[in-house]
mmCIF file of C-alpha atoms and ligand atoms in Angstrom:
data_model
loop_
_atom_site.group_PDB
_atom_site.id
_atom_site.type_symbol
_atom_site.label_atom_id
_atom_site.label_comp_id
_atom_site.label_asym_id
_atom_site.label_seq_id
_atom_site.Cartn_x
_atom_site.Cartn_y
_atom_site.Cartn_z
ATOM 1 C CA MET A 1 17.640 14.847 -38.537
ATOM 2 C CA GLY A 2 19.629 11.636 -38.762
ATOM 3 C CA GLN A 3 19.141 8.538 -40.844
ATOM 4 C CA ALA A 4 17.956 5.174 -39.637
ATOM 5 C CA ILE A 5 19.799 3.295 -36.923
ATOM 6 C CA LEU A 6 20.606 -0.377 -37.255
ATOM 7 C CA SER A 7 19.455 -1.679 -33.901
ATOM 8 C CA VAL A 8 20.140 -5.165 -32.541
ATOM 9 C CA ASP A 9 18.768 -6.877 -29.427
ATOM 10 C CA ILE A 10 20.998 -9.848 -28.607
ATOM 11 C CA GLY A 11 19.279 -12.355 -26.347
ATOM 12 C CA GLY A 12 20.272 -15.813 -25.193
ATOM 13 C CA THR A 13 17.866 -17.495 -27.612
ATOM 14 C CA LYS A 14 17.234 -14.957 -30.361
ATOM 15 C CA VAL A 15 18.791 -11.997 -32.090
ATOM 16 C CA LEU A 16 16.423 -9.283 -33.281
ATOM 17 C CA ALA A 17 17.960 -6.880 -35.788
ATOM 18 C CA ALA A 18 16.010 -3.918 -37.135
ATOM 19 C CA LEU A 19 16.243 -0.663 -38.998
ATOM 20 C CA VAL A 20 14.687 2.019 -36.803
ATOM 21 C CA SER A 21 13.757 5.478 -38.127
ATOM 22 C CA PRO A 22 14.682 8.691 -36.280
ATOM 23 C CA GLN A 23 10.995 8.815 -35.267
ATOM 24 C CA GLY A 24 11.318 5.455 -33.513
ATOM 25 C CA GLU A 25 9.465 3.435 -36.143
ATOM 26 C CA VAL A 26 10.674 -0.053 -36.928
ATOM 27 C CA ILE A 27 11.192 0.047 -40.715
ATOM 28 C CA ASP A 28 12.193 -3.589 -41.090
ATOM 29 C CA ARG A 29 13.312 -6.452 -38.883
ATOM 30 C CA VAL A 30 14.930 -9.868 -38.960
ATOM 31 C CA ILE A 31 14.841 -12.428 -36.147
ATOM 32 C CA GLU A 32 17.194 -15.393 -35.881
ATOM 33 C CA ARG A 33 18.251 -17.875 -33.246
ATOM 34 C CA THR A 34 21.361 -16.639 -31.455
ATOM 35 C CA ALA A 35 24.515 -18.333 -32.709
ATOM 36 C CA SER A 36 25.833 -18.229 -29.131
ATOM 37 C CA LEU A 37 26.527 -21.941 -28.902
ATOM 38 C CA ASP A 38 29.224 -21.468 -31.514
ATOM 39 C CA GLY A 39 30.909 -18.800 -29.399
ATOM 40 C CA PHE A 40 31.375 -15.075 -29.490
ATOM 41 C CA ASP A 41 32.859 -14.809 -33.016
ATOM 42 C CA ALA A 42 29.815 -16.588 -34.419
ATOM 43 C CA VAL A 43 27.506 -13.961 -32.889
ATOM 44 C CA VAL A 44 29.576 -11.101 -34.345
ATOM 45 C CA GLU A 45 29.514 -12.869 -37.715
ATOM 46 C CA GLN A 46 25.734 -13.210 -37.357
ATOM 47 C CA LEU A 47 25.385 -9.466 -36.658
ATOM 48 C CA SER A 48 27.376 -8.616 -39.793
ATOM 49 C CA LYS A 49 25.228 -10.955 -41.854
ATOM 50 C CA LEU A 50 21.946 -9.493 -40.509
ATOM 51 C CA ALA A 51 23.254 -5.956 -41.088
ATOM 52 C CA ARG A 52 24.113 -6.805 -44.716
ATOM 53 C CA LEU A 53 20.713 -8.437 -45.199
ATOM 54 C CA LEU A 54 18.838 -5.363 -43.947
ATOM 55 C CA ALA A 55 21.077 -3.044 -45.998
ATOM 56 C CA GLU A 56 20.389 -5.081 -49.151
ATOM 57 C CA ARG A 57 16.645 -5.050 -48.570
ATOM 58 C CA HIS A 58 16.787 -1.274 -48.294
ATOM 59 C CA ARG A 59 19.191 -0.523 -51.106
ATOM 60 C CA GLY A 60 18.529 2.937 -52.446
ATOM 61 C CA HIS A 61 17.696 4.253 -48.997
ATOM 62 C CA ALA A 62 20.370 6.021 -47.001
ATOM 63 C CA ALA A 63 22.703 3.652 -45.158
ATOM 64 C CA PRO A 64 22.276 3.540 -41.385
ATOM 65 C CA ASP A 65 24.178 6.153 -39.362
ATOM 66 C CA ALA A 66 25.131 3.850 -36.531
ATOM 67 C CA ILE A 67 24.589 0.482 -34.944
ATOM 68 C CA ALA A 68 22.924 0.178 -31.539
ATOM 69 C CA LEU A 69 23.447 -2.979 -29.482
ATOM 70 C CA ALA A 70 21.190 -4.019 -26.604
ATOM 71 C CA VAL A 71 22.450 -6.943 -24.501
ATOM 72 C CA ALA A 72 21.195 -8.444 -21.224
ATOM 73 C CA GLY A 73 23.661 -8.335 -18.361
ATOM 74 C CA ALA A 74 26.261 -6.088 -16.795
ATOM 75 C CA ILE A 75 27.240 -3.639 -19.510
ATOM 76 C CA ASP A 76 30.097 -1.207 -18.937
ATOM 77 C CA VAL A 77 28.757 1.643 -21.062
ATOM 78 C CA THR A 78 31.848 3.830 -20.786
ATOM 79 C CA ARG A 79 34.131 1.131 -22.202
ATOM 80 C CA GLY A 80 31.513 -0.521 -24.425
ATOM 81 C CA VAL A 81 32.156 -3.882 -22.784
ATOM 82 C CA VAL A 82 29.790 -6.743 -21.927
ATOM 83 C CA THR A 83 31.324 -7.739 -18.572
ATOM 84 C CA THR A 84 28.919 -10.654 -17.955
ATOM 85 C CA SER A 85 25.624 -11.740 -19.483
ATOM 86 C CA PRO A 86 23.263 -14.285 -17.888
ATOM 87 C CA ASN A 87 22.007 -15.441 -21.295
ATOM 88 C CA LEU A 88 25.449 -15.689 -22.886
ATOM 89 C CA PRO A 89 27.530 -17.227 -20.105
ATOM 90 C CA GLU A 90 30.681 -17.551 -22.203
ATOM 91 C CA TRP A 91 30.744 -13.764 -22.714
ATOM 92 C CA LYS A 92 33.152 -12.296 -20.160
ATOM 93 C CA GLU A 93 34.678 -8.827 -20.617
ATOM 94 C CA VAL A 94 33.770 -8.801 -24.306
ATOM 95 C CA PRO A 95 34.584 -5.407 -25.936
ATOM 96 C CA LEU A 96 31.522 -5.720 -28.162
ATOM 97 C CA ARG A 97 31.181 -2.042 -29.100
ATOM 98 C CA GLY A 98 34.680 -1.756 -30.566
ATOM 99 C CA ILE A 99 34.580 -5.112 -32.345
ATOM 100 C CA VAL A 100 31.205 -4.467 -34.002
ATOM 101 C CA SER A 101 32.133 -0.885 -34.893
ATOM 102 C CA SER A 102 35.318 -1.898 -36.708
ATOM 103 C CA ARG A 103 33.664 -4.910 -38.310
ATOM 104 C CA LEU A 104 30.742 -2.902 -39.743
ATOM 105 C CA GLY A 105 32.543 0.407 -40.235
ATOM 106 C CA LEU A 106 29.873 2.289 -38.274
ATOM 107 C CA PRO A 107 29.849 4.045 -34.917
ATOM 108 C CA ALA A 108 28.467 1.527 -32.399
ATOM 109 C CA TYR A 109 26.639 2.061 -29.104
ATOM 110 C CA LEU A 110 26.102 -0.575 -26.429
ATOM 111 C CA ILE A 111 23.411 -0.544 -23.741
ATOM 112 C CA ASN A 112 21.758 -2.955 -21.304
ATOM 113 C CA ASP A 113 18.584 -4.369 -22.877
ATOM 114 C CA ALA A 114 16.214 -3.352 -20.054
ATOM 115 C CA SER A 115 17.681 0.181 -19.957
ATOM 116 C CA ALA A 116 17.116 0.320 -23.706
ATOM 117 C CA ALA A 117 13.521 -0.860 -23.274
ATOM 118 C CA ALA A 118 12.982 1.823 -20.604
ATOM 119 C CA LEU A 119 14.207 4.492 -23.005
ATOM 120 C CA GLY A 120 12.030 3.051 -25.794
ATOM 121 C CA GLU A 121 8.896 3.129 -23.622
ATOM 122 C CA HIS A 122 9.754 6.633 -22.403
ATOM 123 C CA ARG A 123 10.354 8.202 -25.816
ATOM 124 C CA HIS A 124 7.872 6.271 -27.968
ATOM 125 C CA GLY A 125 5.676 4.072 -25.719
ATOM 126 C CA ALA A 126 3.598 4.209 -22.547
ATOM 127 C CA GLY A 127 5.849 6.760 -20.812
ATOM 128 C CA VAL A 128 5.666 9.563 -23.397
ATOM 129 C CA GLY A 129 5.241 12.919 -21.651
ATOM 130 C CA THR A 130 6.519 11.825 -18.230
ATOM 131 C CA ASN A 131 9.674 13.209 -16.597
ATOM 132 C CA HIS A 132 10.221 10.479 -14.022
ATOM 133 C CA MET A 133 9.470 6.948 -15.126
ATOM 134 C CA VAL A 134 10.590 3.491 -14.079
ATOM 135 C CA PHE A 135 10.313 0.544 -16.431
ATOM 136 C CA MET A 136 10.040 -3.016 -15.190
ATOM 137 C CA THR A 137 10.050 -6.076 -17.406
ATOM 138 C CA VAL A 138 8.649 -9.287 -15.949
ATOM 139 C CA SER A 139 9.370 -12.381 -18.001
ATOM 140 C CA THR A 140 11.603 -15.374 -17.213
ATOM 141 C CA GLY A 141 13.631 -12.808 -15.223
ATOM 142 C CA ILE A 142 12.850 -9.302 -13.971
ATOM 143 C CA GLY A 143 14.759 -6.319 -15.352
ATOM 144 C CA GLY A 144 14.345 -2.596 -15.204
ATOM 145 C CA GLY A 145 15.383 0.832 -16.323
ATOM 146 C CA ILE A 146 15.103 4.272 -14.763
ATOM 147 C CA VAL A 147 14.335 7.615 -16.376
ATOM 148 C CA ILE A 148 14.963 10.673 -14.196
ATOM 149 C CA ASP A 149 14.258 14.207 -15.439
ATOM 150 C CA GLY A 150 13.671 12.728 -18.900
ATOM 151 C CA LYS A 151 17.091 11.097 -19.017
ATOM 152 C CA LEU A 152 18.064 7.479 -18.701
ATOM 153 C CA TYR A 153 19.843 6.914 -15.387
ATOM 154 C CA GLN A 154 22.580 4.320 -15.821
ATOM 155 C CA GLY A 155 24.584 4.785 -12.627
ATOM 156 C CA ALA A 156 28.359 4.882 -12.202
ATOM 157 C CA SER A 157 29.102 1.841 -14.375
ATOM 158 C CA GLY A 158 25.986 1.494 -16.495
ATOM 159 C CA ALA A 159 24.584 -1.165 -14.164
ATOM 160 C CA ALA A 160 21.691 0.774 -12.578
ATOM 161 C CA GLY A 161 18.095 -0.411 -12.811
ATOM 162 C CA GLU A 162 18.496 -4.017 -11.644
ATOM 163 C CA ILE A 163 15.066 -3.891 -10.025
ATOM 164 C CA GLY A 164 14.690 -7.658 -10.256
ATOM 165 C CA HIS A 165 17.549 -8.168 -7.840
ATOM 166 C CA MET A 166 16.317 -6.085 -4.946
ATOM 167 C CA VAL A 167 16.085 -8.458 -2.005
ATOM 168 C CA ILE A 168 12.460 -8.808 -0.923
ATOM 169 C CA GLU A 169 12.763 -11.843 1.358
ATOM 170 C CA VAL A 170 16.048 -12.393 3.179
ATOM 171 C CA GLY A 171 16.788 -16.124 3.044
ATOM 172 C CA GLY A 172 14.168 -16.559 0.318
ATOM 173 C CA PRO A 173 14.484 -18.771 -2.769
ATOM 174 C CA LEU A 174 17.725 -18.875 -4.738
ATOM 175 C CA CYS A 175 17.938 -16.404 -7.627
ATOM 176 C CA GLY A 176 19.624 -16.843 -11.008
ATOM 177 C CA CYS A 177 22.095 -14.131 -9.951
ATOM 178 C CA GLY A 178 23.467 -16.341 -7.152
ATOM 179 C CA ASN A 179 21.782 -14.330 -4.411
ATOM 180 C CA SER A 180 18.586 -15.390 -2.663
ATOM 181 C CA GLY A 181 15.230 -13.757 -2.005
ATOM 182 C CA CYS A 182 15.463 -11.371 -4.994
ATOM 183 C CA LEU A 183 12.228 -10.066 -6.519
ATOM 184 C CA GLU A 184 13.113 -12.115 -9.619
ATOM 185 C CA ALA A 185 13.200 -15.307 -7.530
ATOM 186 C CA LEU A 186 9.707 -14.516 -6.172
ATOM 187 C CA ALA A 187 7.666 -12.893 -8.937
ATOM 188 C CA SER A 188 9.174 -13.763 -12.346
ATOM 189 C CA GLY A 189 7.722 -16.286 -14.768
ATOM 190 C CA THR A 190 10.364 -18.745 -13.581
ATOM 191 C CA ALA A 191 9.283 -18.207 -9.958
ATOM 192 C CA ILE A 192 5.590 -18.645 -10.814
ATOM 193 C CA ALA A 193 6.310 -21.916 -12.646
ATOM 194 C CA ARG A 194 8.542 -23.157 -9.811
ATOM 195 C CA ASP A 195 5.992 -22.319 -7.101
ATOM 196 C CA ALA A 196 3.208 -24.128 -8.995
ATOM 197 C CA SER A 197 5.415 -27.176 -9.682
ATOM 198 C CA GLU A 198 6.417 -27.454 -6.032
ATOM 199 C CA ARG A 199 2.828 -27.290 -4.813
ATOM 200 C CA ILE A 200 1.689 -29.887 -7.344
ATOM 201 C CA ALA A 201 4.646 -32.142 -6.379
ATOM 202 C CA LEU A 202 3.441 -31.915 -2.777
ATOM 203 C CA GLY A 203 0.141 -33.409 -3.895
ATOM 204 C CA THR A 204 -2.150 -30.388 -4.285
ATOM 205 C CA PHE A 205 -4.603 -31.021 -7.102
ATOM 206 C CA SER A 206 -4.501 -28.629 -10.023
ATOM 207 C CA SER A 207 -5.603 -28.448 -13.654
ATOM 208 C CA ILE A 208 -2.362 -26.606 -14.589
ATOM 209 C CA PRO A 209 -0.699 -29.681 -16.238
ATOM 210 C CA LYS A 210 -3.610 -29.780 -18.720
ATOM 211 C CA PHE A 211 -2.499 -26.375 -20.013
ATOM 212 C CA THR A 212 1.115 -27.388 -20.626
ATOM 213 C CA ARG A 213 2.432 -28.511 -24.019
ATOM 214 C CA ASP A 214 3.636 -31.909 -22.806
ATOM 215 C CA GLY A 215 1.226 -32.374 -19.898
ATOM 216 C CA ALA A 216 4.072 -31.992 -17.399
ATOM 217 C CA THR A 217 6.450 -29.051 -17.866
ATOM 218 C CA ILE A 218 4.799 -26.191 -16.016
ATOM 219 C CA THR A 219 5.237 -22.660 -17.345
ATOM 220 C CA ALA A 220 3.921 -19.308 -16.121
ATOM 221 C CA GLU A 221 1.749 -19.238 -19.227
ATOM 222 C CA ALA A 222 0.099 -22.543 -18.252
ATOM 223 C CA VAL A 223 -0.461 -21.213 -14.717
ATOM 224 C CA ALA A 224 -2.099 -18.079 -16.163
ATOM 225 C CA MET A 225 -4.386 -20.116 -18.418
ATOM 226 C CA ALA A 226 -5.442 -22.374 -15.557
ATOM 227 C CA ALA A 227 -6.040 -19.332 -13.329
ATOM 228 C CA LYS A 228 -8.349 -17.827 -15.957
ATOM 229 C CA GLN A 229 -10.371 -21.061 -15.846
ATOM 230 C CA GLY A 230 -10.702 -20.707 -12.075
ATOM 231 C CA ASP A 231 -8.052 -23.206 -10.924
ATOM 232 C CA PRO A 232 -7.614 -22.458 -7.191
ATOM 233 C CA LEU A 233 -3.908 -23.406 -6.997
ATOM 234 C CA ALA A 234 -3.066 -21.349 -10.092
ATOM 235 C CA ASN A 235 -4.909 -18.365 -8.651
ATOM 236 C CA GLU A 236 -3.092 -18.738 -5.344
ATOM 237 C CA VAL A 237 0.315 -18.902 -7.059
ATOM 238 C CA ILE A 238 -0.391 -15.797 -9.155
ATOM 239 C CA SER A 239 -1.811 -13.896 -6.224
ATOM 240 C CA ARG A 240 1.374 -14.673 -4.233
ATOM 241 C CA ALA A 241 3.579 -13.476 -7.106
ATOM 242 C CA ALA A 242 1.427 -10.321 -7.330
ATOM 243 C CA GLN A 243 2.011 -9.639 -3.622
ATOM 244 C CA TYR A 244 5.772 -9.800 -4.135
ATOM 245 C CA LEU A 245 5.579 -7.782 -7.329
ATOM 246 C CA GLY A 246 3.551 -5.183 -5.426
ATOM 247 C CA ALA A 247 6.205 -5.076 -2.698
ATOM 248 C CA GLY A 248 8.901 -4.529 -5.341
ATOM 249 C CA LEU A 249 6.817 -1.814 -6.992
ATOM 250 C CA ALA A 250 6.196 -0.144 -3.605
ATOM 251 C CA ASN A 251 9.973 0.013 -3.041
ATOM 252 C CA VAL A 252 10.473 1.517 -6.492
ATOM 253 C CA VAL A 253 7.693 4.054 -5.870
ATOM 254 C CA ASN A 254 9.144 5.032 -2.473
ATOM 255 C CA ILE A 255 12.684 5.406 -3.808
ATOM 256 C CA PHE A 256 12.016 7.222 -7.088
ATOM 257 C CA ASN A 257 8.610 8.900 -6.597
ATOM 258 C CA PRO A 258 7.941 8.359 -10.332
ATOM 259 C CA GLU A 259 4.925 9.634 -12.242
ATOM 260 C CA MET A 260 4.677 6.263 -13.896
ATOM 261 C CA VAL A 261 5.899 2.704 -13.597
ATOM 262 C CA VAL A 262 5.638 0.904 -16.927
ATOM 263 C CA VAL A 263 5.432 -2.868 -16.608
ATOM 264 C CA GLY A 264 6.287 -4.984 -19.652
ATOM 265 C CA GLY A 265 7.490 -8.491 -20.447
ATOM 266 C CA GLY A 266 5.679 -11.744 -21.176
ATOM 267 C CA VAL A 267 4.388 -12.306 -17.635
ATOM 268 C CA ALA A 268 2.893 -8.787 -17.535
ATOM 269 C CA GLN A 269 0.616 -9.933 -20.367
ATOM 270 C CA MET A 270 -1.432 -11.616 -17.624
ATOM 271 C CA GLY A 271 -2.652 -8.046 -17.199
ATOM 272 C CA GLU A 272 -4.979 -7.161 -14.344
ATOM 273 C CA MET A 273 -4.802 -10.642 -12.820
ATOM 274 C CA LEU A 274 -1.262 -9.744 -11.771
ATOM 275 C CA LEU A 275 -1.174 -5.939 -11.873
ATOM 276 C CA GLY A 276 -4.506 -5.346 -10.095
ATOM 277 C CA PRO A 277 -3.470 -6.914 -6.756
ATOM 278 C CA ALA A 278 0.073 -5.507 -7.161
ATOM 279 C CA ARG A 279 -1.385 -1.966 -7.385
ATOM 280 C CA VAL A 280 -3.322 -2.573 -4.167
ATOM 281 C CA VAL A 281 -0.086 -3.573 -2.411
ATOM 282 C CA VAL A 282 1.570 -0.366 -3.656
ATOM 283 C CA GLN A 283 -1.282 1.691 -2.185
ATOM 284 C CA GLU A 284 -0.908 -0.177 1.125
ATOM 285 C CA LYS A 285 2.881 -0.164 1.414
ATOM 286 C CA ALA A 286 4.245 2.925 -0.353
ATOM 287 C CA PHE A 287 4.076 6.401 1.146
ATOM 288 C CA ALA A 288 0.730 7.946 0.236
ATOM 289 C CA LEU A 289 2.215 10.969 -1.550
ATOM 290 C CA SER A 290 4.329 8.778 -3.844
ATOM 291 C CA ALA A 291 1.663 6.081 -4.257
ATOM 292 C CA ARG A 292 -0.839 8.723 -5.430
ATOM 293 C CA ALA A 293 1.602 10.109 -7.993
ATOM 294 C CA ALA A 294 2.601 6.789 -9.539
ATOM 295 C CA LYS A 295 0.459 5.375 -12.328
ATOM 296 C CA ILE A 296 1.269 1.708 -12.810
ATOM 297 C CA VAL A 297 0.560 0.856 -16.432
ATOM 298 C CA ARG A 298 1.349 -1.809 -18.998
ATOM 299 C CA ALA A 299 4.084 -1.293 -21.582
ATOM 300 C CA ARG A 300 3.090 -0.446 -25.149
ATOM 301 C CA LEU A 301 5.993 -1.427 -27.383
ATOM 302 C CA GLY A 302 6.055 -5.145 -26.577
ATOM 303 C CA GLY A 303 9.120 -6.948 -27.909
ATOM 304 C CA ASP A 304 10.206 -3.857 -29.870
ATOM 305 C CA ALA A 305 10.972 -1.733 -26.778
ATOM 306 C CA GLY A 306 14.630 -2.831 -26.719
ATOM 307 C CA ILE A 307 15.451 -2.128 -30.376
ATOM 308 C CA VAL A 308 13.514 1.154 -30.392
ATOM 309 C CA GLY A 309 15.184 2.288 -27.165
ATOM 310 C CA ALA A 310 18.675 1.235 -28.245
ATOM 311 C CA ALA A 311 18.179 3.246 -31.454
ATOM 312 C CA VAL A 312 17.061 6.274 -29.400
ATOM 313 C CA TYR A 313 20.139 5.852 -27.208
ATOM 314 C CA ALA A 314 22.497 5.716 -30.205
ATOM 315 C CA ALA A 315 20.844 8.713 -31.898
ATOM 316 C CA GLU A 316 20.969 10.813 -28.724
ATOM 317 C CA GLU A 317 24.554 9.836 -27.932
ATOM 318 C CA MET A 318 25.540 10.818 -31.473
ATOM 319 C CA LYS A 319 23.946 14.206 -31.002
ATOM 320 C CA GLY A 320 26.008 14.542 -27.847
ATOM 321 C CA ASN A 321 22.831 14.761 -25.830
ATOM 322 C CA LYS A 322 23.828 12.345 -23.056
ATOM 323 C CA SER A 323 20.727 10.433 -22.075
HETATM 324 ZN ZN1 LIG B 1 18.927 -11.963 -8.046
#
């Protein structure tokens, strides 16, 4: 049995660094704002600092065996390179694995954050015990990860699982990826906020602005709060997003015939308001055999899924058990 893994989830706004036990427990964690504005070197410096901090807090315990890095974007897992990252736009072809490994003197492993979260939910969260599981995270964007026969499926280049960028509506709204009509552009938190803002700008009355922090900037959270209070526009916006989410889930269910689809992310915290109607769409649109097999459930690990899963990935790679 190995020692703890130092696991880091590098996002556009925050860096979460943690010591994770071989049993997938988060022993300790530190969260900081990402130093990305100061460039790539500043982020690497930040990682070293957080690693030292965690090591000092746990002096006397065995030092971590390895460092696991979870980053959003197109990760070339064979070369350990972040090719592009939507949250860190200045990162292009960054050989993060090698740099961090030599800087910290530890073996390093690099994985896409949503793939990591999928592995986390499969090994230690909602997906425990399943063989075929798909993970979907719905927040400002939509990401995903695929587990087939108990193993993480990463594709030819490590880029598999981009569920959020399946095209649902040809010619639909512009997506952050540059394409249009992606699931992310129709059912993410960003899409929900945009849809509500557009309808309000057209003159439809709504109580949504009352639920915003500044009385004007509409967020998915404000839409959800207004919907809970019975606001008709908010309910319409969420029900539309749920229809698209259901269509995306039906595609996933038809393609992978999974036992379970685990849905996480901030927007999924709306719970049944979003997932209930989405499940109905899956029953209507997916093939009956697959629709019957697929439980659509909420994620269990919350914001820890990425660090737990990245640690699992590193530990399994070290054992030579390619997952
Ligand atoms: Zn897209």
